C-alpha positions as a printed NumPy array, in Angstrom:
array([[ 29.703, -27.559,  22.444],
       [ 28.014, -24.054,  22.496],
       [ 29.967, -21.182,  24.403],
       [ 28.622, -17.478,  25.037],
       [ 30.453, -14.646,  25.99 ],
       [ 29.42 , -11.365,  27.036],
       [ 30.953,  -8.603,  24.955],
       [ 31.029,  -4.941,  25.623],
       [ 27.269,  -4.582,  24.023],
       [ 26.939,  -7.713,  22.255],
       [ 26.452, -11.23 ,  22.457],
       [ 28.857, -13.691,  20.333],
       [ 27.88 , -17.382,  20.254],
       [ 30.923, -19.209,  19.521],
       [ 30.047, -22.841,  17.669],
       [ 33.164, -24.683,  19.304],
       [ 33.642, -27.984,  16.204],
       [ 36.268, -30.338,  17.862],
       [ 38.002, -32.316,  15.012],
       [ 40.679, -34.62 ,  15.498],
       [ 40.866, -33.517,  19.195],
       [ 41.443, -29.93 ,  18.153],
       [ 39.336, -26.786,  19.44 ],
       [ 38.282, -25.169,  16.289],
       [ 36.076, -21.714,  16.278],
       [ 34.084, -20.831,  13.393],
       [ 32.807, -17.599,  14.03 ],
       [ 35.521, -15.983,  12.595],
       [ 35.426, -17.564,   9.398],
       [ 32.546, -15.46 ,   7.305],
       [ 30.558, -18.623,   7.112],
       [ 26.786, -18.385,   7.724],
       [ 24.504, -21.229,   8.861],
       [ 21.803, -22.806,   6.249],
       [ 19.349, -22.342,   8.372],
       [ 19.593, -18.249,   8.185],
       [ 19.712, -18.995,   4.3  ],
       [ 16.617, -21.15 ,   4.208],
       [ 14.997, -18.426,   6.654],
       [ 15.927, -15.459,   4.476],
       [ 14.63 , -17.454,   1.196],
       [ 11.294, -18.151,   2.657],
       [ 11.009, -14.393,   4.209],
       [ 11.815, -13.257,   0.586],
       [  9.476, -16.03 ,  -1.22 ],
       [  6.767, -14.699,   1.225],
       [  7.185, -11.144,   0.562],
       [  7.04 , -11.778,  -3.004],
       [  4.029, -13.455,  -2.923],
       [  2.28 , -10.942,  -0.857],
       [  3.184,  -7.785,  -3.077],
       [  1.853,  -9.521,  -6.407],
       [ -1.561, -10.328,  -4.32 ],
       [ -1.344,  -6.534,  -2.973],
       [ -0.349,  -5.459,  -6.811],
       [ -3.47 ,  -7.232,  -8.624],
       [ -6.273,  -5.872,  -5.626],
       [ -4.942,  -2.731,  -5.961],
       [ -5.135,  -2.569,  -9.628],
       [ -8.827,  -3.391,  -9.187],
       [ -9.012,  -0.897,  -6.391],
       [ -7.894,   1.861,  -8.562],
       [-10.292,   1.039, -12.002],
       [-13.028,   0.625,  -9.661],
       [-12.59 ,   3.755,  -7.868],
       [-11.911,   5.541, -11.361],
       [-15.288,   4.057, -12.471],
       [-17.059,   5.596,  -9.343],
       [-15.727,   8.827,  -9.464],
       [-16.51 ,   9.205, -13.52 ],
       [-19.898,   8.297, -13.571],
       [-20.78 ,  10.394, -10.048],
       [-18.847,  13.211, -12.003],
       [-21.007,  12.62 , -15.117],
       [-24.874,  12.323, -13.464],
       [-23.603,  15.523, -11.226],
       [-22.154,  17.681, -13.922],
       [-25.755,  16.588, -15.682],
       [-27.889,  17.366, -13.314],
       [-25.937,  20.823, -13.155],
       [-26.225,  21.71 , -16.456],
       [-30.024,  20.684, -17.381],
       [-31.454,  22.364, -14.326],
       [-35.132,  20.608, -14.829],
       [-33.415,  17.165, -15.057],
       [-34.178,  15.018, -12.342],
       [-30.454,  14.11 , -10.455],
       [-29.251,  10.618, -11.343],
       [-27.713,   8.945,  -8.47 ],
       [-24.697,   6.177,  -8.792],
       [-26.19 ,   3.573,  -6.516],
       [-23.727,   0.751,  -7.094],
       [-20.592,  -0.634,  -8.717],
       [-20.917,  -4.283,  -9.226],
       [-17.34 ,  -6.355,  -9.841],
       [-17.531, -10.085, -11.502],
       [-15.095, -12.171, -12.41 ],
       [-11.564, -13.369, -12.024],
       [ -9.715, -13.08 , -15.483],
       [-12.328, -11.187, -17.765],
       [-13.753,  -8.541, -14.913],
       [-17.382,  -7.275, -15.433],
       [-18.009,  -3.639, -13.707],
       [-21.593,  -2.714, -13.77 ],
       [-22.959,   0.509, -12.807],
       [-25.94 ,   0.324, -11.445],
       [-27.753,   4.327, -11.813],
       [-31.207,   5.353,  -9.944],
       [-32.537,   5.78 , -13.46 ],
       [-31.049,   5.857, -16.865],
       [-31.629,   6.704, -20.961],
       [-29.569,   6.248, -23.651],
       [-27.784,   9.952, -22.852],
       [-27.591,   9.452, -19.448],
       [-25.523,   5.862, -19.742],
       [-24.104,   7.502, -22.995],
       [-22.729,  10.741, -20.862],
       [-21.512,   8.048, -17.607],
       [-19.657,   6.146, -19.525],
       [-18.068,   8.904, -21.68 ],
       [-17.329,  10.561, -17.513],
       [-15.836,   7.018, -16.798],
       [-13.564,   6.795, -19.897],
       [-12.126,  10.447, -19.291],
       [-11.252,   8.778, -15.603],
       [ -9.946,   5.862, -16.382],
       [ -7.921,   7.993, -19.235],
       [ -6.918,  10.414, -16.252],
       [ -5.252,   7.446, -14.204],
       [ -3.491,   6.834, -17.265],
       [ -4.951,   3.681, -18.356],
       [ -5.905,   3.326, -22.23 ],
       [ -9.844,   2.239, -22.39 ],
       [-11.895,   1.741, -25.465],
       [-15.441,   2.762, -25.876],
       [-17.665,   0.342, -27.448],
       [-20.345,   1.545, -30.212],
       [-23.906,   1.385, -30.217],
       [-26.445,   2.589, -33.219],
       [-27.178,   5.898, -33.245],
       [-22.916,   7.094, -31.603],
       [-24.362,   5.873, -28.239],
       [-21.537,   4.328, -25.759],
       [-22.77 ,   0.483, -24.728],
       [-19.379,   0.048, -23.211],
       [-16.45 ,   0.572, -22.254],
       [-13.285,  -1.886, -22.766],
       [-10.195,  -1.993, -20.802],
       [ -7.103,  -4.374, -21.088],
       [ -4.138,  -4.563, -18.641],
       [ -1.986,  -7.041, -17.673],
       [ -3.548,  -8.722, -15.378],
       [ -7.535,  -8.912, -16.594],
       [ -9.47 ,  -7.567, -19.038],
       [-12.302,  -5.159, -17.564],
       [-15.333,  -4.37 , -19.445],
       [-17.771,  -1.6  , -18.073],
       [-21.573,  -1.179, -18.061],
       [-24.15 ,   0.719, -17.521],
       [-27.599,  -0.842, -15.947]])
């Protein structure tokens, strides 16, 4: 049998248990129901869940956005300093993959300096948000790409 009384400015169910003919209340006893246990396992199982989701897309978020913001910093500082160079715009960033991530930079135009000097801007960003990239080595001390392990995936970085 369920009782409730009206306290001063709260509410206290009282679980009434008759055994052996005896009125016994429980609410004074410091036990809690299973069914606030269960509910506070699966609030806590949910929230996990959601952070390591939230965790891995940001981790993403932030090499990606690192990857933008180098290579626009590279064409711009490029275009500033060769004054009769035509400006090099960053049109895309391309991500594919689950485990092993492909980022490809996709660039209005682009030479061997030009991807050479974006993906030296990109390493000095990712380097700045204190990740630890490798370049990758083409003939001639050109950059072909860059290399990046975490965690999570392994991200390697273009130029188109």
């Amino acid at each position: 049998m369920v009782k409730i009384y009206k306290s001063d400015t709260t509410y206290k169910i009282l679980i009434l248990i008759i055994i052996k003919g005896k009125m016994v209340s429980m609410d004074n006893k410091g036990q809690i129901s299973v069914e606030l246990v269960l509910f506070l396992a699966i609030i806590l199982f949910i929230v996990l869940a959601a952070g390591y989701f939230i965790s891995d897309q940001s981790e993403q978020n932030n090499i990606a956005t690192a990857t933008r913001l180098g290579a626009e910093n590279a064409t711009t500082s490029m275009g500033i300093t060769n004054p009769g160079m035509m400006p090099v715009k960053v049109e895309s960033i391309q991500m594919n993959g689950n485990q092993n991530i492909t980022i490809i930079i996709q660039l209005s135009y682009s030479t061997a300096q030009i991807t050479t000097t974006t993906l030296n801007g990109v390493y000095n960003a990712l380097s700045s948000q204190g990740y630890s990239p490798q370049k990758g080595i083409a003939p001639l001390n050109n950059l072909k790409n860059i290399t990046l392990n975490t965690s999570r995936h392994n991200y390697t970085i273009l130029v188109a």
